[in-house]
CSV table of C-alpha atoms in Angstrom, one decimal:
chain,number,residue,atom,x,y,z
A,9,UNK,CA,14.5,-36.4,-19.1
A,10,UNK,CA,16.0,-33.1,-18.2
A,11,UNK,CA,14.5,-31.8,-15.3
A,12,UNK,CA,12.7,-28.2,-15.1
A,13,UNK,CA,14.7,-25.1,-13.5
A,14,UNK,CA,10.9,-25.0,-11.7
A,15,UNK,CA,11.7,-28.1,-9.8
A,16,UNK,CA,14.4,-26.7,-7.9
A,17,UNK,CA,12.4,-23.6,-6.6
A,18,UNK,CA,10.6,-23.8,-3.4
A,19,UNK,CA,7.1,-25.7,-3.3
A,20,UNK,CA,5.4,-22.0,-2.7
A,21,UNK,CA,7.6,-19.9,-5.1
A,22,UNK,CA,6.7,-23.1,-8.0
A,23,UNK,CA,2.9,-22.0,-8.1
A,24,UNK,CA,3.4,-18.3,-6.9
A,25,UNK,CA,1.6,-15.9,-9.4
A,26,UNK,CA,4.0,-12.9,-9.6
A,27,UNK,CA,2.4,-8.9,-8.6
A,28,UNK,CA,0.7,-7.6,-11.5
A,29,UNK,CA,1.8,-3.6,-11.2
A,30,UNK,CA,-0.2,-1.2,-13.0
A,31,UNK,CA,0.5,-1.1,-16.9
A,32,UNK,CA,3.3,1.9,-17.8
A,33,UNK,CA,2.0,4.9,-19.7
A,34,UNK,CA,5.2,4.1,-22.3
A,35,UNK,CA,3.7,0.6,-22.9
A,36,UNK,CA,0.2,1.9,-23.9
A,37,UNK,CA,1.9,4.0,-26.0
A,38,UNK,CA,3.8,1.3,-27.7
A,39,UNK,CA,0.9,-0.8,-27.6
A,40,UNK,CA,-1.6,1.6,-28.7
A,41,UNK,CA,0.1,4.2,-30.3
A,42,UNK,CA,-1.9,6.9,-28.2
A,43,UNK,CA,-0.4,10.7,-27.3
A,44,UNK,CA,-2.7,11.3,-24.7
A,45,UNK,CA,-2.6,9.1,-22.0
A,46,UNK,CA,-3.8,9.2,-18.4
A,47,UNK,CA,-2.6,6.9,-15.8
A,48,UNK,CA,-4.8,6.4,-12.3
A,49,UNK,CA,-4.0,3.2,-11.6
A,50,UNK,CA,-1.0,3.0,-9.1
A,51,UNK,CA,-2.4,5.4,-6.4
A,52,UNK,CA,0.5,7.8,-7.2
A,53,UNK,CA,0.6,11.4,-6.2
A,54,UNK,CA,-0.5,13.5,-9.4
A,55,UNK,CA,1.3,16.8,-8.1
A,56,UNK,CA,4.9,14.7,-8.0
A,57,UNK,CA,7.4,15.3,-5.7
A,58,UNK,CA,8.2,18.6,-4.0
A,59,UNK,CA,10.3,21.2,-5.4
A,60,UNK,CA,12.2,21.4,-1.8
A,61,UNK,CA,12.2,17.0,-2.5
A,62,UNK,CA,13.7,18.3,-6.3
A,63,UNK,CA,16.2,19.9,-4.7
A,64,UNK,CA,17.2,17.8,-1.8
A,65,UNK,CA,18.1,15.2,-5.3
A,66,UNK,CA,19.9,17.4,-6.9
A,67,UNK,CA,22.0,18.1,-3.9
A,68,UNK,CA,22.7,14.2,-3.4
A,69,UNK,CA,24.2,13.5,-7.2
A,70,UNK,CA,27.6,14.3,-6.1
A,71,UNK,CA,28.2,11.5,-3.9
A,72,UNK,CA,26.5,9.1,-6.0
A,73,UNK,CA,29.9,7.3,-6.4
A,74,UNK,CA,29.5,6.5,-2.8
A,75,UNK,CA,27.3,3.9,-0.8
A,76,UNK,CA,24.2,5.4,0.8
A,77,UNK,CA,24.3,5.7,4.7
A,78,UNK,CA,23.7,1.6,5.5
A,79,UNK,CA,21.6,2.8,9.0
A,80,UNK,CA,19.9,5.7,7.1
A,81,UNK,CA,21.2,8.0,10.7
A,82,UNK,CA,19.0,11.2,9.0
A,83,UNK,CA,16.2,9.9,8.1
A,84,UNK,CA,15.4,8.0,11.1
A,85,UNK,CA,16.3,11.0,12.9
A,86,UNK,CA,13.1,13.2,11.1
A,87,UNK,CA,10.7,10.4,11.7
A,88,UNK,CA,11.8,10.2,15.4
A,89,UNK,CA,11.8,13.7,15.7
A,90,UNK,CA,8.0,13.5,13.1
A,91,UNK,CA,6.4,10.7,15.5
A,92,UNK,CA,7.9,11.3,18.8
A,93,UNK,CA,9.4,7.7,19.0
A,94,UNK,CA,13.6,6.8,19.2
A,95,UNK,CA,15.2,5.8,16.3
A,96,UNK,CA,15.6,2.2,17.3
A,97,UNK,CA,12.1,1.7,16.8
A,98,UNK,CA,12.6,2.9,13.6
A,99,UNK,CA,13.1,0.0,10.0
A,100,UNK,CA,13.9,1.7,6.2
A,101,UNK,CA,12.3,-0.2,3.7
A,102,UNK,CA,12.7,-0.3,-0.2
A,103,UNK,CA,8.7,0.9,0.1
A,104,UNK,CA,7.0,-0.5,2.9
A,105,UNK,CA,6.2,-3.3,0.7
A,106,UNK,CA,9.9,-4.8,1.8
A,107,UNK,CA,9.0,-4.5,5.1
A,108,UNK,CA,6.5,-6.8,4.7
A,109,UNK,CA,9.0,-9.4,3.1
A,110,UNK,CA,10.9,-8.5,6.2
A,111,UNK,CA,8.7,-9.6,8.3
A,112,UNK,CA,7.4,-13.2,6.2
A,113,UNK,CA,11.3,-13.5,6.4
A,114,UNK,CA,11.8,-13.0,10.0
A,115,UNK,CA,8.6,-14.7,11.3
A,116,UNK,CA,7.1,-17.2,9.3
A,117,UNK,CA,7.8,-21.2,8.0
A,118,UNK,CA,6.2,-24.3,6.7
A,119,UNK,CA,4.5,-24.9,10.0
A,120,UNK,CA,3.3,-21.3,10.4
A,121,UNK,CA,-0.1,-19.3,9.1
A,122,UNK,CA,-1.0,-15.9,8.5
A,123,UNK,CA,-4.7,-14.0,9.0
A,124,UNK,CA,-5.4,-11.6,6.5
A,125,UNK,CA,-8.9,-10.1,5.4
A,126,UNK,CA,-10.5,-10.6,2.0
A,127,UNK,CA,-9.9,-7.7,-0.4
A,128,UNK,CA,-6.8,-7.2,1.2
A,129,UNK,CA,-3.1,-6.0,-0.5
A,130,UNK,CA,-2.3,-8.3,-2.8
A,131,UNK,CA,1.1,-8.7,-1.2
A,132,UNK,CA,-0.1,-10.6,2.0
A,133,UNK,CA,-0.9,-13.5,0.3
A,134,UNK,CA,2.4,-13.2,-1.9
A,135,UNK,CA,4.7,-12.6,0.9
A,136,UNK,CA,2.9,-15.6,3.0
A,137,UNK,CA,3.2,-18.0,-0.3
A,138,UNK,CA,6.7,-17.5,-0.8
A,139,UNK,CA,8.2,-18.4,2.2
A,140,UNK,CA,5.7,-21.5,2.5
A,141,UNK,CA,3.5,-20.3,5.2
A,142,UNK,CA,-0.3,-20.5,5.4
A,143,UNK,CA,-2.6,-18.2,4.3
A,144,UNK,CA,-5.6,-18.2,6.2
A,145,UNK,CA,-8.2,-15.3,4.4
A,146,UNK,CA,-11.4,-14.4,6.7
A,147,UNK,CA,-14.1,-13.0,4.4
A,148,UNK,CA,-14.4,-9.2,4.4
A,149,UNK,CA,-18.2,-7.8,5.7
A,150,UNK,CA,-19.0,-4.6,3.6
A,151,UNK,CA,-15.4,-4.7,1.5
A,152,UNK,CA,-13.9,-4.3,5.3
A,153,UNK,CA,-11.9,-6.5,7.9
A,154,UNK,CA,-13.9,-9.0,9.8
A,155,UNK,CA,-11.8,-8.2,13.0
A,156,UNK,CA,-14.0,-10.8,14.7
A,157,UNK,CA,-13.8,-13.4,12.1
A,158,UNK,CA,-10.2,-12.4,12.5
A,159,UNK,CA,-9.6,-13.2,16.1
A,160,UNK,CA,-11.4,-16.2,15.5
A,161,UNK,CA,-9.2,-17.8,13.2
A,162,UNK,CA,-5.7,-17.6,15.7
A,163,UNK,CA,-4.2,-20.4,16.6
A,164,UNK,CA,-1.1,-21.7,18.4
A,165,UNK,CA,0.3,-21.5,14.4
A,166,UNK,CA,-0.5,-18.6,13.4
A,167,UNK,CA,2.4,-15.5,13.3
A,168,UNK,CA,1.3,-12.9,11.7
A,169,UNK,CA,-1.3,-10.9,11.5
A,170,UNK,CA,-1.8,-8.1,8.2
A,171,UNK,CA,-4.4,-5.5,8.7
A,172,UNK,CA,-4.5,-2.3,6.1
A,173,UNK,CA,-6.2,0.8,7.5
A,174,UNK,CA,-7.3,2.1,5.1
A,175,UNK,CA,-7.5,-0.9,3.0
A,176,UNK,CA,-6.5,-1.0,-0.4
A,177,UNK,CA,-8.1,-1.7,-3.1
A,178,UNK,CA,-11.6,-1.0,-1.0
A,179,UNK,CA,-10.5,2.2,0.6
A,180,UNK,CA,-12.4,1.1,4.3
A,181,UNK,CA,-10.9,1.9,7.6
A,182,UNK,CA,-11.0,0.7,11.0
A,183,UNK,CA,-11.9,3.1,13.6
A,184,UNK,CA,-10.0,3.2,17.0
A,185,UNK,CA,-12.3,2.2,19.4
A,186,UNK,CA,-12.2,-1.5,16.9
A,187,UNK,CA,-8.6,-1.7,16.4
A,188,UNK,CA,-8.0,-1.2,19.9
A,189,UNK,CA,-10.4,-3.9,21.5
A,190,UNK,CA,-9.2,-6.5,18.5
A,191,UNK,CA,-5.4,-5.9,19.6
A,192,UNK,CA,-6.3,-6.2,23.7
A,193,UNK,CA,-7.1,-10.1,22.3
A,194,UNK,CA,-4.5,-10.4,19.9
A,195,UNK,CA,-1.5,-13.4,22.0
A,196,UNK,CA,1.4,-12.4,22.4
A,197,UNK,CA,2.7,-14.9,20.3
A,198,UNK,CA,1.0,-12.9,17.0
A,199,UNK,CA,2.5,-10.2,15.1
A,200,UNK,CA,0.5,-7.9,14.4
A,201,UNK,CA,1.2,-5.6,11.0
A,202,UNK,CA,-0.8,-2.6,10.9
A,203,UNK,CA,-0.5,-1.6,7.3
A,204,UNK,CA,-0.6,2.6,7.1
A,205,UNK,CA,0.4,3.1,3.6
A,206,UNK,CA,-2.8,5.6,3.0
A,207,UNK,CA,-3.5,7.1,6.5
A,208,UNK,CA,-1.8,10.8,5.4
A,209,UNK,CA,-5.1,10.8,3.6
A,210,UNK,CA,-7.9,10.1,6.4
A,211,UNK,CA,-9.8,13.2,7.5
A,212,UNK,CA,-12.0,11.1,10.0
A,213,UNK,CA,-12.1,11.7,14.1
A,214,UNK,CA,-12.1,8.0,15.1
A,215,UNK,CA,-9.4,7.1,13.5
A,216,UNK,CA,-6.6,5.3,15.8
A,217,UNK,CA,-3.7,7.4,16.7
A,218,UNK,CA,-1.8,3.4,16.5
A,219,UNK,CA,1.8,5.1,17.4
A,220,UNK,CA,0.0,5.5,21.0
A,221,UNK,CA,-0.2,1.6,21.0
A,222,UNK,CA,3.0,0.8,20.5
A,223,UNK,CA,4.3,1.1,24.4
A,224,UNK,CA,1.7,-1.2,24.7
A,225,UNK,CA,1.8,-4.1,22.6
A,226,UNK,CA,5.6,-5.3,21.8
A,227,UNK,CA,4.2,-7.4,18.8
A,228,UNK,CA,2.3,-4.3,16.6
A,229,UNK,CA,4.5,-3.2,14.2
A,230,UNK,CA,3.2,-0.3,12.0
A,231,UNK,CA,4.3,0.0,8.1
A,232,UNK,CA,4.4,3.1,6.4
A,233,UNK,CA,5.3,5.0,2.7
A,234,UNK,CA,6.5,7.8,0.7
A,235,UNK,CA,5.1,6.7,-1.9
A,236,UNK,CA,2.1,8.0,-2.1
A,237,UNK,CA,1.1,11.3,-0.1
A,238,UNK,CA,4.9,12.3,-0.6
A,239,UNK,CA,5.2,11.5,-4.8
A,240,UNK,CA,8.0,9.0,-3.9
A,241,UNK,CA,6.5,6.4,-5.7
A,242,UNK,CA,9.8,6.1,-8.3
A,243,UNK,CA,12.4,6.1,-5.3
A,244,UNK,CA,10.9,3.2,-3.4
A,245,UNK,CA,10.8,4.0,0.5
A,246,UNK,CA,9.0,3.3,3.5
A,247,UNK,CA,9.5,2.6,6.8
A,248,UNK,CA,8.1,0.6,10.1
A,249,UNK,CA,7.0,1.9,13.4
A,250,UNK,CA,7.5,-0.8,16.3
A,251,UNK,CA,9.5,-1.9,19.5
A,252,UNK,CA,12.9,-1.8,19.2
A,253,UNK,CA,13.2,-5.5,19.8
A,254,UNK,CA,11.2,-6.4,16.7
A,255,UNK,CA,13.1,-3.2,15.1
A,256,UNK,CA,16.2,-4.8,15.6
A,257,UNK,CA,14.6,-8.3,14.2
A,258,UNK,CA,14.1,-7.0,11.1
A,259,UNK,CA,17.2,-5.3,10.9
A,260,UNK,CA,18.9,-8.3,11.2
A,261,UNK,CA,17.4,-10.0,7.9
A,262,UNK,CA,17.2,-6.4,6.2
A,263,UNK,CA,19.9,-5.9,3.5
A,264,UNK,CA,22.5,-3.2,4.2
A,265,UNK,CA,21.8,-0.7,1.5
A,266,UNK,CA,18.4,-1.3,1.0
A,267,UNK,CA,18.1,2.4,0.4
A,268,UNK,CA,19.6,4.2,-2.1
A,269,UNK,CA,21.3,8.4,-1.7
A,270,UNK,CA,18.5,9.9,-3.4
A,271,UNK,CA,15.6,7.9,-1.6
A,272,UNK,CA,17.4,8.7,1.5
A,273,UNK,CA,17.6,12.3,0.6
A,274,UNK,CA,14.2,13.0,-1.0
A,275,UNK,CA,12.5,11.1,2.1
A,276,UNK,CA,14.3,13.4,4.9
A,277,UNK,CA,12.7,16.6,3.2
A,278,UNK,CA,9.7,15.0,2.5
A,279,UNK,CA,8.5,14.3,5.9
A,280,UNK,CA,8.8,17.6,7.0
A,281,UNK,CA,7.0,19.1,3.9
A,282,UNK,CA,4.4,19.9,6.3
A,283,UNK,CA,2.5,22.5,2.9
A,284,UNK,CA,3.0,20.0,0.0
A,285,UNK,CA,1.8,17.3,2.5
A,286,UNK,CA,-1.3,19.6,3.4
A,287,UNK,CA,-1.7,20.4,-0.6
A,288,UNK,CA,-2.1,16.8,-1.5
A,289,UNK,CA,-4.7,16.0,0.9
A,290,UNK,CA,-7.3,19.4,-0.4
A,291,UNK,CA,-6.4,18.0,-4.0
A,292,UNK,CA,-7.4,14.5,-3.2
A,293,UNK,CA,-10.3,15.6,-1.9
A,294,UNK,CA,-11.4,17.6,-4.0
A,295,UNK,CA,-10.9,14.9,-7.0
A,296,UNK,CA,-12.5,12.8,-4.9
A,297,UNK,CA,-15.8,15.0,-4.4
A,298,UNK,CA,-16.1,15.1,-8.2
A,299,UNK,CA,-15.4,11.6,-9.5
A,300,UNK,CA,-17.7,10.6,-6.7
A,301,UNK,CA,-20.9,12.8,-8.4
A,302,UNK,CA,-20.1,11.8,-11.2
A,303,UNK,CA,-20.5,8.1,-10.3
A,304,UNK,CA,-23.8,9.5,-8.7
A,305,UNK,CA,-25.0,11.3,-11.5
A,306,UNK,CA,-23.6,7.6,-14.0
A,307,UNK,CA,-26.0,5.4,-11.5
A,308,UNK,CA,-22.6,3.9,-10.3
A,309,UNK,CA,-22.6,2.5,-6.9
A,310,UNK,CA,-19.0,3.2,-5.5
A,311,UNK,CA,-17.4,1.7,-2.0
A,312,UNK,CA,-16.7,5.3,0.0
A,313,UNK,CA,-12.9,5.0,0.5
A,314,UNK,CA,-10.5,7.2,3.1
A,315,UNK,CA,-7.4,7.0,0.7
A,316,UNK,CA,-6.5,8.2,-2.6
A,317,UNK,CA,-8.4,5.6,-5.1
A,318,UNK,CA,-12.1,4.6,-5.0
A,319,UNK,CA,-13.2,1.2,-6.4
A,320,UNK,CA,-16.4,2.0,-8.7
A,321,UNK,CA,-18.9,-0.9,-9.2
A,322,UNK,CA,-19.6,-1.3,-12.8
A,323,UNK,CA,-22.8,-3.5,-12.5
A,324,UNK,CA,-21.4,-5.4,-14.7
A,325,UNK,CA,-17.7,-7.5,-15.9
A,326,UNK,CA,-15.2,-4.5,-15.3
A,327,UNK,CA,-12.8,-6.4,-17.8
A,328,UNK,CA,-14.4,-5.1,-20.6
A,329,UNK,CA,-15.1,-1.8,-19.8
A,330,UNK,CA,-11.0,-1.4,-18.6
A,331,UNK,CA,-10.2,-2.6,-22.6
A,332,UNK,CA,-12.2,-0.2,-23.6
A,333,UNK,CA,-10.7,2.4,-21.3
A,334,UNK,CA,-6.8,1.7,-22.4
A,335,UNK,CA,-8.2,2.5,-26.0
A,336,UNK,CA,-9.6,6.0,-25.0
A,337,UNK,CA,-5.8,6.5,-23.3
A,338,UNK,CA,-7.1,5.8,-19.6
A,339,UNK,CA,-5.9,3.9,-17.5
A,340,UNK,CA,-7.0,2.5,-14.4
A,341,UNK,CA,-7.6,-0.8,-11.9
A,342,UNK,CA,-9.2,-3.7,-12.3
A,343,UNK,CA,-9.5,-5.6,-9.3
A,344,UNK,CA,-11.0,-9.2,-10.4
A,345,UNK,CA,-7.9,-10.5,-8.8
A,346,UNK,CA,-9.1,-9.1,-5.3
A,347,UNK,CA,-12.3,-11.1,-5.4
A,348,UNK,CA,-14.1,-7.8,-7.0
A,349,UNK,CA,-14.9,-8.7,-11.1
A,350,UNK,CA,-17.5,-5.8,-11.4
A,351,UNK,CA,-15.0,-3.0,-9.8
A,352,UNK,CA,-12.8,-0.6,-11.2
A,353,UNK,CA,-10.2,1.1,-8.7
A,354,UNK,CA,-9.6,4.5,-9.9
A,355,UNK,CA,-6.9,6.5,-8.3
A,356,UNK,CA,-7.9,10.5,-7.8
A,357,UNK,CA,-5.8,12.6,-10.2
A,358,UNK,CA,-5.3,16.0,-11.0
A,359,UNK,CA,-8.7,18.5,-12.1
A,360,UNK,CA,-7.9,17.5,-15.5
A,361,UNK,CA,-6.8,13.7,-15.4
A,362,UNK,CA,-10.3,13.1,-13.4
A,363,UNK,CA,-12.1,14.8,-15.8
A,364,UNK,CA,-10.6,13.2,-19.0
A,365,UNK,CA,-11.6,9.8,-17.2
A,366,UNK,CA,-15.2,10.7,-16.5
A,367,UNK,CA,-15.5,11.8,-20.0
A,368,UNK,CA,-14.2,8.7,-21.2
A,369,UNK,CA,-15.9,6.3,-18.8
A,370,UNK,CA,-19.1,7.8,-20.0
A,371,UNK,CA,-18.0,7.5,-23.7
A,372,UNK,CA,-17.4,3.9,-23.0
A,373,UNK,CA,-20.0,3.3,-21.2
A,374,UNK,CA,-22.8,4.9,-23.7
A,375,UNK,CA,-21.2,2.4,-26.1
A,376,UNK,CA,-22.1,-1.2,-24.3
């Protein structure tokens, strides 16, 4: 009998369920034949890039012919210049979701585990499965990291450790006085991944300034993206924060042009976009004043989130209602696949996108 191409694939690539990303507005439209579409699903920046980002493209198209600089010398040298850290502490990611691969890659086996919380990125336990490491997932108290639980479950095995603050899909955070006493236990022998990928977003005094701790503590490593506060979603880049040892351990199973020209480009401007940065933030939370009341005003119970998104409890199977949704042109989270069947996770638009979703979440909602 012939044998399955499946076979041949790794034990944890064989039973690996792939990333579900957030559906496309072009195939609702093909599916549904709808004109008016809105799409909070994918945490994206509504406003889109900057016009000085617009321009800093434009500027790269002539050179497209060429590879992109390989050690990404300009970027690095903003975010040293941004963070007050040296460039060799510095890793380019295609998104920071690579630099998590980067770091399964460089770290992890068959005989290793990994600690991650419960209603965590759904890339931990991808990253962990593919490379055939274990997954050890401490439940989450209040939709938040168990940093106790946590601590609890290292072991001479274990390699890594993910933590997102804030936390996506739940939008929780970790103060600094917490994340500071959990990484004073944290071995040595741990790697500790402090996931950032929101915290342009956080208006909140206790939370960790974690670039402080990195003098400190050789095995944090701090991940970070453009693609949401900076509207890079479409170029794919991020970037870690670490020692310069584990920096150059991820450099060495990095691939050389991870980043393309215009990534490069758009990312060197972005950083220092100190008004669009500052405009993103008032619009977010202003968006996420009114979809909040509105919840209020629905009877919706909602998980108060730090980031961009907020996961609303529907009091009911969220599966439905998101069908229902994609027919009124919305579209949005649903998070059954992060342990949370009742939730939506709606990501804060512009004045109008919010609005149009209230007004359709109350339409549907009036209807079951």
């Amino acid at each position: 009998m012939q044998q399955s191409i499946y076979q041949l694939a790794t034990a944890g690539v064989q039973t690996l369920v792939p990333y579900q990303p957030g559906k496309p507005i072009s195939e609702l439209e093909r599916e549904l034949g709808l004109t008016e579409i809105v799409k909070l699903a994918s945490n994206e920046n509504p406003l889109g890039p900057s016009e000085k980002v617009k321009q800093a493209i434009q500027a790269s198209f002539a050179d497209l012919s060429r590879y992109p600089d390989g050690n990404g010398f300009a970027l690095k040298t903003a975010l040293s210049k941004k963070w007050g850290v040296d460039s060799s502490q510095i890793t380019l990611g295609n998104g920071s979701n690579e630099i998590l691969e980067l770091l399964a890659r460089a770290f992890l086996t068959t005989e290793h585990e990994v600690v991650f919380s419960q209603h965590a990125f759904a890339v931990y336990p991808l990253v962990t499965q593919a490379v055939g490491a274990q997954a050890k997932v401490i439940p989450a108290i209040d939709y938040g990291h168990d940093l106790n639980g946590m601590l609890a479950a290292i072991n001479d095995k274990t390699r890594l450790l993910f933590i997102a603050n804030p936390n996506n899909p739940t939008g929780t955070y970790l103060t600094e006085q917490a994340l500071s006493n959990f990484l004073a236990e944290v071995p040595e022998h741990c790697v500790c991944v402090l996931d950032e990928a929101y915290f342009e977003y956080v208006d909140k005094s206790d939370y960790p300034d974690s670039i402080a701790w990195l003098a400190k503590y050789p095995n944090l490593v701090i991940t970070r993206t453009f693609s949401k506060a900076y509207g890079l979603a479409g170029l794919r880049i991020g970037y870690s924060l670490s020692s310069p040892e584990l920096a150059d351990i991820l450099n060495r199973v990095r691939q050389p042009f991870n980043n393309n020209a215009l990534a490069l480009a758009a990312a060197e401007v972005a950083i220092q976009d100190t008004e669009y940065l500052a405009a993103t933030v008032a619009l977010n939370n202003a968006g996420m004043q009114f979809v909040t009341d509105a919840f209020s005003a629905m009877g919706l119970p909602w998980i108060e989130s730090v980031g961009n998104f907020v996961a609303v409890d529907l009091q009911r199977e969220a599966a439905r209602i998101n069908t229902a949704l994609l027919h009124k042109g919305v579209i949005v989270r649903p998070v059954a696949n992060y342990e949370m069947p009742n939730h939506l996770r709606i990501s804060i638009g512009t004045e109008a996108e919010n609005a149009f979703f209230i007004n359709a979440l109350k339409a549907v909602l009036a209807d079951v």
